[in-house]
Amino acid sequence: MLKKTFAGFLALLALFASTLPVSAQNTLAKLTLHPDQPTTAVSPMLYGLMTEEINYSYDGGLYAEMVRNRTFFADWSGIHNWYLYEGGNAIAKMVRDPATGPSTALPTSLKVEISQAEAQSPAGILNTGWWGMALRPGTAYHGSFYAKSDTAAIGPITVSLVSDNTGKPVATATVNGLSSDWKQYTFTLKTGAIQPSSANHLAITAAHSGTLWIQLVSLFPPTYHDRPNGFRTDLMEKMAAMRPQFLRFPGGNYLEGDHINERFDWKKTIGPLVDRPTHRSPWNYLSSDGMGLLEFLGWCEDLHMQPVLAVYAGYSLAQEHVNPGADLEPYVQDALDEIEYVTGGPNTKWGAERVKDGHPAPFKLTYVEIGNEDQFDRSNSYEDRYAQFYKAIKAKYPDLQLIATMPLKNMKPDVQDDHYYVRATQNFADAHHYDKTDRNGPKIFVGEWATREGIPTPNMGAALGDAAWMTGLERNSDIIIMSCYAPLFVNVNPGGMQWDTDLIGYNTSTSFGSPAYYAQVLFSSYLGDHTVASNIENAGAKLFYSATINSAKKQLYLKLVNASSDPKPLALALPGSHPAANAKVVRISAPDTQTTNSIDDPGRIAPVESALHNVSSNFSLTLPPYTIQVVQIDLH
Ligand code: AHR
């Protein structure tokens, strides 16, 4: 029934798509555009991505690791996501062993004592994955673990992917030769002609008695660009469609941690996984740190984005701060080392470390952000902390642009990061927020923003709020050099979300873009390089627009947002211009502000392309209710 109503609505939209005679409309909004009068430059880096470990964004999200809790974290409830397996009359027990592990970073392990087992009744452990393990037919999954045993008699270890529904293995591999020393073992699990499903788990068993110690159990599906230790393809493709120009990482609150010792300590996130100790994220779960500094940079490389590197600046969320001066010096040095790891040549200490980690070429870096949301530091130490970082970084890297996370009184930062989490009505009212901002002040980075309506992902009402806001970002993009929505990701499985209204949702095997995601795809796909002189009459409170020009292609991009429940007729004048008669329209539209996409209905709202005929220097169109659209007009 719902589907039928929606189809009717789409048919109605087709009617609105036709042009209207200009004359008949006296309450008509009138928009005059001068494509031959470029006004302000549009920042080519206006749209990017903001990311942190929240809502299972990396672990259980982008980072394609299929084993959950691969390092055997345990609390009062036991060892998360790991269970004992005793087939038939097998007898075994498992316990976390604090006395032995494969590395200094991972000094503990899981001890599996098998006192009785045989081929038909093996014993071992199983992992339930991130709400299951997504398997596809004819696919190779590459895995590894570190292990040792007290006896060679324990025999080969069997690793299987097992269907939760049948209890039968769908892929199996054997690992031989466990010894009394810690060693890494690798295996490949290849599925046959199975149905795609997430209802699977991993089993690691032996058919003889003996004791086995195991640590860092890992399993990866094919990843985007086949990057080892890489990323989920569906999520990378969704981001690629947004044409992001930069990635702000690693936070957000994730940079700061609740406590200083829970900050994003980048040196503990590089090198082999076995040398990464893991750490607690402020969003209340353990981060595997598989997504370390070099993986963030690889993500930038894959999507052709510039890193916007946020460095820890001496403030953590539980009101812990480091006093500026001598106490802060080690943290400043850490930031300098981090910049060197990203940008340094092979003859620098940290550049050489990056080369050793497998990336000889330095990365391009223009922007470094000093901290995150330091206005919440009640010690008011940020002015001095920022100044200390600024002095040290500029002395070594004078060309870097240093972002402050709050307005400063004592100095003008290169760039200031502003954050906004609001309702749609606030964005409608605030779409002109930056129109009168002092052009002699710092450049602006809107480093986190979102219209927070819709759980877990934004609905059409939120997308309309976002789009109204984005018209203001574009109009003021002479000072707003970058902007990014937050949070980017949410795992929609039960318990996956810590912060609601997130741009892209996913479960274990599939993902979807919200209406707000598509609004961003529209805006970033038709950016342009200059705004053009314009004027609107009779706009009313719910019509928003941005007009830019792509000088090289001689194209005018007109973004129009009708946030009203009524259709909005609009007369357009392009005095002195010679537009092509046929223009392209790309639009998202919905019957209601609450209409949304979901994991079960991912395509309810998606861009629809159509042609607009009879375009001239004076023409009209009608915007359907609740619509975000781009009109691309070729100019002769
Ligand atoms: O985006 C969610 C959180 O909001 C970020 O971690 C923090 O910077 C902001 O308060």
CSV table of C-alpha atoms in Angstrom, one decimal, residues 167-477:
chain,number,residue,atom,x,y,z
A,167,GLY,CA,25.9,-26.0,11.8
A,168,LYS,CA,27.8,-27.2,8.8
A,169,PRO,CA,31.2,-25.8,7.6
A,170,VAL,CA,31.0,-23.7,4.4
A,171,ALA,CA,34.8,-23.4,4.1
A,172,THR,CA,37.6,-25.1,5.9
A,173,ALA,CA,41.4,-24.9,6.1
A,174,THR,CA,44.0,-26.7,8.1
A,175,VAL,CA,47.0,-25.2,10.0
A,176,ASN,CA,49.9,-27.5,10.8
A,177,GLY,CA,53.0,-27.5,12.9
A,178,LEU,CA,52.2,-25.7,16.1
A,179,SER,CA,55.3,-25.6,18.3
A,180,SER,CA,56.1,-24.3,21.8
A,181,ASP,CA,57.1,-20.9,20.4
A,182,TRP,CA,54.8,-18.1,19.3
A,183,LYS,CA,54.5,-18.0,15.6
A,184,GLN,CA,52.0,-16.5,13.1
A,185,TYR,CA,50.1,-18.9,10.9
A,186,THR,CA,48.1,-18.0,7.8
A,187,PHE,CA,45.2,-19.7,6.1
A,188,THR,CA,42.6,-19.2,3.3
A,189,LEU,CA,39.0,-20.1,3.5
A,190,LYS,CA,37.2,-20.4,0.2
A,191,THR,CA,33.4,-20.6,-0.1
A,192,GLY,CA,31.6,-22.6,-2.8
A,193,ALA,CA,28.2,-22.1,-4.2
A,194,ILE,CA,26.6,-20.7,-1.0
A,195,GLN,CA,23.8,-18.2,-0.6
A,196,PRO,CA,25.1,-14.8,0.6
A,197,SER,CA,24.4,-14.6,4.4
A,198,SER,CA,25.7,-13.1,7.6
A,199,ALA,CA,24.6,-16.0,9.7
A,200,ASN,CA,28.0,-17.6,10.0
A,201,HIS,CA,30.8,-17.9,12.6
A,202,LEU,CA,34.4,-18.9,12.8
A,203,ALA,CA,35.5,-22.1,14.5
A,204,ILE,CA,39.0,-23.1,15.5
A,205,THR,CA,39.3,-26.6,16.7
A,206,ALA,CA,41.7,-29.5,17.3
A,207,ALA,CA,41.0,-33.3,17.2
A,208,HIS,CA,43.5,-34.3,20.0
A,209,SER,CA,44.1,-33.3,23.5
A,210,GLY,CA,46.7,-30.7,24.4
A,211,THR,CA,46.9,-27.0,25.3
A,212,LEU,CA,46.8,-24.3,22.7
A,213,TRP,CA,47.6,-20.6,23.3
A,214,ILE,CA,46.2,-18.3,20.6
A,215,GLN,CA,46.2,-14.5,20.0
A,216,LEU,CA,45.3,-12.0,17.2
A,217,VAL,CA,42.9,-14.1,15.2
A,218,SER,CA,42.1,-12.3,12.0
A,219,LEU,CA,40.0,-12.9,8.9
A,220,PHE,CA,39.5,-10.6,5.9
A,221,PRO,CA,37.2,-10.7,2.9
A,222,PRO,CA,38.3,-9.1,-0.4
A,223,THR,CA,38.9,-5.4,0.3
A,224,TYR,CA,38.6,-2.2,-1.8
A,225,HIS,CA,41.5,-2.1,-4.2
A,226,ASP,CA,42.7,-5.3,-2.6
A,227,ARG,CA,44.4,-3.3,0.2
A,228,PRO,CA,45.8,-5.7,2.8
A,229,ASN,CA,44.3,-4.9,6.3
A,230,GLY,CA,41.8,-2.9,4.2
A,231,PHE,CA,38.3,-1.6,3.8
A,232,ARG,CA,34.8,-2.7,3.0
A,233,THR,CA,34.2,-2.1,-0.7
A,234,ASP,CA,30.5,-1.0,-0.4
A,235,LEU,CA,31.4,1.7,2.0
A,236,MET,CA,34.4,2.9,0.0
A,237,GLU,CA,32.2,3.1,-3.1
A,238,LYS,CA,29.6,5.1,-1.2
A,239,MET,CA,32.2,7.6,-0.1
A,240,ALA,CA,33.8,7.8,-3.5
A,241,ALA,CA,30.4,8.9,-4.9
A,242,MET,CA,30.6,11.9,-2.6
A,243,ARG,CA,33.7,13.1,-4.3
A,244,PRO,CA,35.3,14.0,-1.0
A,245,GLN,CA,38.4,16.3,-1.2
A,246,PHE,CA,39.7,15.6,2.3
A,247,LEU,CA,39.4,13.3,5.3
A,248,ARG,CA,39.4,14.8,8.8
A,249,PHE,CA,40.8,12.2,11.2
A,250,PRO,CA,41.0,10.6,13.8
A,251,GLY,CA,38.3,12.7,15.5
A,252,GLY,CA,36.3,14.0,17.1
A,253,ASN,CA,36.2,12.8,20.7
A,254,TYR,CA,38.1,9.7,19.5
A,255,LEU,CA,41.3,11.9,19.2
A,256,GLU,CA,41.0,13.1,22.8
A,257,GLY,CA,39.8,9.9,24.6
A,258,ASP,CA,38.1,10.2,28.0
A,259,HIS,CA,41.5,10.2,29.7
A,260,ILE,CA,44.9,11.2,28.5
A,261,ASN,CA,46.1,7.6,28.4
A,262,GLU,CA,43.1,6.8,26.2
A,263,ARG,CA,43.9,9.4,23.5
A,264,PHE,CA,44.6,8.4,19.9
A,265,ASP,CA,48.3,7.6,20.6
A,266,TRP,CA,49.4,7.4,17.0
A,267,LYS,CA,52.7,5.7,17.7
A,268,LYS,CA,50.8,2.7,19.1
A,269,THR,CA,48.7,2.4,15.9
A,270,ILE,CA,51.5,1.8,13.3
A,271,GLY,CA,53.5,-1.2,12.2
A,272,PRO,CA,52.5,-4.8,12.4
A,273,LEU,CA,49.1,-5.5,14.1
A,274,VAL,CA,50.9,-7.6,16.7
A,275,ASP,CA,52.7,-4.4,17.9
A,276,ARG,CA,49.4,-2.5,18.4
A,277,PRO,CA,48.1,-2.8,22.0
A,278,THR,CA,44.5,-1.6,21.2
A,279,HIS,CA,42.8,1.0,23.4
A,280,ARG,CA,39.4,2.0,24.8
A,281,SER,CA,37.5,4.6,22.7
A,282,PRO,CA,35.4,7.3,24.4
A,283,TRP,CA,32.4,5.7,22.7
A,284,ASN,CA,32.8,2.9,25.2
A,285,TYR,CA,34.2,0.0,23.3
A,286,LEU,CA,37.7,-1.3,22.6
A,287,SER,CA,39.4,-0.1,19.4
A,288,SER,CA,41.5,-2.8,17.7
A,289,ASP,CA,43.7,0.0,16.2
A,290,GLY,CA,43.8,-2.0,13.1
A,291,MET,CA,42.7,1.3,11.7
A,292,GLY,CA,46.0,3.1,12.5
A,293,LEU,CA,47.6,6.2,11.2
A,294,LEU,CA,48.9,4.6,8.0
A,295,GLU,CA,45.5,3.0,7.3
A,296,PHE,CA,43.9,6.4,7.5
A,297,LEU,CA,46.4,7.7,5.0
A,298,GLY,CA,45.7,4.7,2.7
A,299,TRP,CA,42.0,5.6,2.9
A,300,CYS,CA,42.9,9.1,1.7
A,301,GLU,CA,45.0,7.7,-1.1
A,302,ASP,CA,42.3,5.3,-2.3
A,303,LEU,CA,39.7,8.1,-2.5
A,304,HIS,CA,42.1,10.8,-3.7
A,305,MET,CA,41.6,12.9,-0.6
A,306,GLN,CA,44.0,15.1,1.4
A,307,PRO,CA,44.4,14.2,5.0
A,308,VAL,CA,43.3,16.9,7.5
A,309,LEU,CA,45.3,15.5,10.4
A,310,ALA,CA,44.1,16.2,13.9
A,311,VAL,CA,46.9,16.0,16.5
A,312,TYR,CA,46.3,15.4,20.2
A,313,ALA,CA,46.7,18.7,21.9
A,314,GLY,CA,46.6,18.0,25.6
A,315,TYR,CA,42.9,17.8,26.5
A,316,SER,CA,40.8,14.7,27.2
A,317,LEU,CA,37.1,14.6,27.8
A,318,ALA,CA,37.1,13.8,31.5
A,319,GLN,CA,38.4,17.4,32.1
A,320,GLU,CA,42.0,16.2,32.0
A,321,HIS,CA,44.5,18.6,30.5
A,322,VAL,CA,48.2,19.0,30.1
A,323,ASN,CA,49.6,22.3,31.3
A,324,PRO,CA,51.1,24.4,28.6
A,325,GLY,CA,54.9,24.8,28.9
A,326,ALA,CA,57.3,21.9,29.8
A,327,ASP,CA,54.5,19.4,30.6
A,328,LEU,CA,53.1,19.9,27.1
A,329,GLU,CA,56.4,19.6,25.3
A,330,PRO,CA,56.3,15.7,24.8
A,331,TYR,CA,52.9,16.1,23.2
A,332,VAL,CA,54.1,18.8,20.9
A,333,GLN,CA,57.1,16.6,19.9
A,334,ASP,CA,54.6,13.7,19.3
A,335,ALA,CA,52.7,16.0,16.9
A,336,LEU,CA,56.0,16.9,15.1
A,337,ASP,CA,56.9,13.3,14.8
A,338,GLU,CA,53.4,12.5,13.5
A,339,ILE,CA,53.7,15.2,10.8
A,340,GLU,CA,57.2,13.8,9.9
A,341,TYR,CA,55.7,10.2,9.6
A,342,VAL,CA,53.1,11.6,7.2
A,343,THR,CA,55.3,13.9,5.1
A,344,GLY,CA,59.0,13.1,5.8
A,345,GLY,CA,61.5,11.6,3.4
A,346,PRO,CA,63.2,8.3,4.0
A,347,ASN,CA,66.2,10.1,5.6
A,348,THR,CA,64.0,11.4,8.4
A,349,LYS,CA,63.5,9.3,11.5
A,350,TRP,CA,59.7,9.0,11.2
A,351,GLY,CA,59.6,9.1,7.4
A,352,ALA,CA,61.9,6.1,7.5
A,353,GLU,CA,59.5,4.4,9.9
A,354,ARG,CA,56.7,5.0,7.3
A,355,VAL,CA,58.9,3.5,4.6
A,356,LYS,CA,59.5,0.5,6.8
A,357,ASP,CA,55.7,0.2,7.3
A,358,GLY,CA,55.3,-0.2,3.5
A,359,HIS,CA,54.7,3.3,2.2
A,360,PRO,CA,57.9,4.9,0.6
A,361,ALA,CA,56.1,8.0,-0.8
A,362,PRO,CA,55.4,10.9,1.6
A,363,PHE,CA,51.8,12.1,1.7
A,364,LYS,CA,50.7,15.6,0.9
A,365,LEU,CA,49.6,17.5,4.0
A,366,THR,CA,48.3,21.1,4.1
A,367,TYR,CA,46.1,21.2,7.2
A,368,VAL,CA,46.8,20.1,10.7
A,369,GLU,CA,44.1,20.6,13.4
A,370,ILE,CA,45.3,21.2,17.0
A,371,GLY,CA,43.0,19.2,19.2
A,372,ASN,CA,39.2,18.9,19.1
A,373,GLU,CA,36.4,21.1,20.6
A,374,ASP,CA,38.7,22.7,23.2
A,375,GLN,CA,36.0,25.1,24.2
A,376,PHE,CA,34.9,22.3,26.6
A,377,ASP,CA,38.3,22.4,28.4
A,378,ARG,CA,37.2,24.1,31.6
A,379,SER,CA,40.8,24.9,32.6
A,380,ASN,CA,40.8,27.4,29.7
A,381,SER,CA,44.2,26.3,28.7
A,382,TYR,CA,43.6,26.1,24.9
A,383,GLU,CA,44.9,29.6,24.0
A,384,ASP,CA,48.3,28.7,25.4
A,385,ARG,CA,48.3,25.1,24.2
A,386,TYR,CA,47.4,26.2,20.6
A,387,ALA,CA,50.1,28.9,20.7
A,388,GLN,CA,52.8,26.4,21.8
A,389,PHE,CA,51.8,23.9,19.1
A,390,TYR,CA,51.6,26.7,16.5
A,391,LYS,CA,55.1,28.0,17.3
A,392,ALA,CA,56.8,24.6,17.2
A,393,ILE,CA,55.0,23.3,14.0
A,394,LYS,CA,55.4,26.6,12.1
A,395,ALA,CA,59.1,26.7,12.9
A,396,LYS,CA,59.6,23.3,11.2
A,397,TYR,CA,56.7,23.4,8.7
A,398,PRO,CA,56.0,27.0,7.9
A,399,ASP,CA,53.6,26.1,5.0
A,400,LEU,CA,51.2,24.1,7.1
A,401,GLN,CA,47.9,25.6,7.9
A,402,LEU,CA,47.0,25.2,11.5
A,403,ILE,CA,43.4,24.8,12.6
A,404,ALA,CA,42.2,26.0,16.0
A,405,THR,CA,39.2,24.2,17.4
A,406,MET,CA,37.5,27.3,19.0
A,407,PRO,CA,37.7,31.1,18.5
A,408,LEU,CA,40.9,32.6,20.0
A,409,LYS,CA,41.3,36.0,21.6
A,410,ASN,CA,45.1,36.3,21.7
A,411,MET,CA,46.0,35.4,18.1
A,412,LYS,CA,44.4,34.8,14.7
A,413,PRO,CA,44.7,31.1,13.8
A,414,ASP,CA,45.1,30.2,10.2
A,415,VAL,CA,41.7,28.4,10.3
A,416,GLN,CA,39.0,28.0,12.8
A,417,ASP,CA,36.9,24.9,13.2
A,418,ASP,CA,33.2,25.5,13.8
A,419,HIS,CA,30.7,22.7,14.7
A,420,TYR,CA,26.9,22.6,14.4
A,421,TYR,CA,24.4,19.9,15.4
A,422,VAL,CA,20.9,21.3,14.9
A,423,ARG,CA,17.3,20.7,13.8
A,424,ALA,CA,16.1,21.4,10.3
A,425,THR,CA,14.3,24.6,11.4
A,426,GLN,CA,17.5,26.0,12.8
A,427,ASN,CA,19.3,25.4,9.6
A,428,PHE,CA,16.5,27.1,7.6
A,429,ALA,CA,16.9,30.1,9.9
A,430,ASP,CA,20.6,30.0,9.9
A,431,ALA,CA,21.3,29.4,6.2
A,432,HIS,CA,22.8,32.9,6.0
A,433,HIS,CA,25.0,32.4,9.1
A,434,TYR,CA,28.3,33.3,7.4
A,435,ASP,CA,27.0,36.0,4.9
A,436,LYS,CA,28.3,38.8,7.2
A,437,THR,CA,31.3,37.1,8.7
A,438,ASP,CA,34.4,39.2,8.8
A,439,ARG,CA,36.5,38.4,5.8
A,440,ASN,CA,39.6,39.5,7.6
A,441,GLY,CA,39.3,36.9,10.3
A,442,PRO,CA,40.5,33.3,10.2
A,443,LYS,CA,39.4,31.0,7.4
A,444,ILE,CA,36.6,28.7,8.5
A,445,PHE,CA,36.5,24.9,8.5
A,446,VAL,CA,33.0,23.7,9.4
A,447,GLY,CA,34.5,20.5,10.7
A,448,GLU,CA,31.4,18.9,12.1
A,449,TRP,CA,27.8,19.6,11.2
A,450,ALA,CA,24.5,17.8,10.8
A,451,THR,CA,20.8,18.3,10.9
A,452,ARG,CA,19.9,15.7,13.6
A,453,GLU,CA,16.5,14.4,12.6
A,454,GLY,CA,16.1,10.7,12.0
A,455,ILE,CA,17.4,7.6,13.8
A,456,PRO,CA,19.8,6.0,13.0
A,457,THR,CA,20.1,7.9,9.8
A,458,PRO,CA,18.7,11.3,8.7
A,459,ASN,CA,15.3,11.5,7.1
A,460,MET,CA,14.2,13.8,4.2
A,461,GLY,CA,13.5,16.6,6.7
A,462,ALA,CA,17.1,16.5,7.8
A,463,ALA,CA,18.3,16.4,4.3
A,464,LEU,CA,16.3,19.6,3.6
A,465,GLY,CA,17.9,21.2,6.6
A,466,ASP,CA,21.4,20.1,5.4
A,467,ALA,CA,20.8,21.3,1.9
A,468,ALA,CA,19.6,24.7,3.1
A,469,TRP,CA,22.7,24.9,5.2
A,470,MET,CA,25.0,23.8,2.3
A,471,THR,CA,23.6,26.7,0.1
A,472,GLY,CA,25.1,29.0,2.8
A,473,LEU,CA,28.4,27.1,2.8
A,474,GLU,CA,28.7,27.5,-0.9
A,475,ARG,CA,27.7,31.1,-1.0
A,476,ASN,CA,30.4,31.8,1.7
A,477,SER,CA,33.0,29.5,0.4
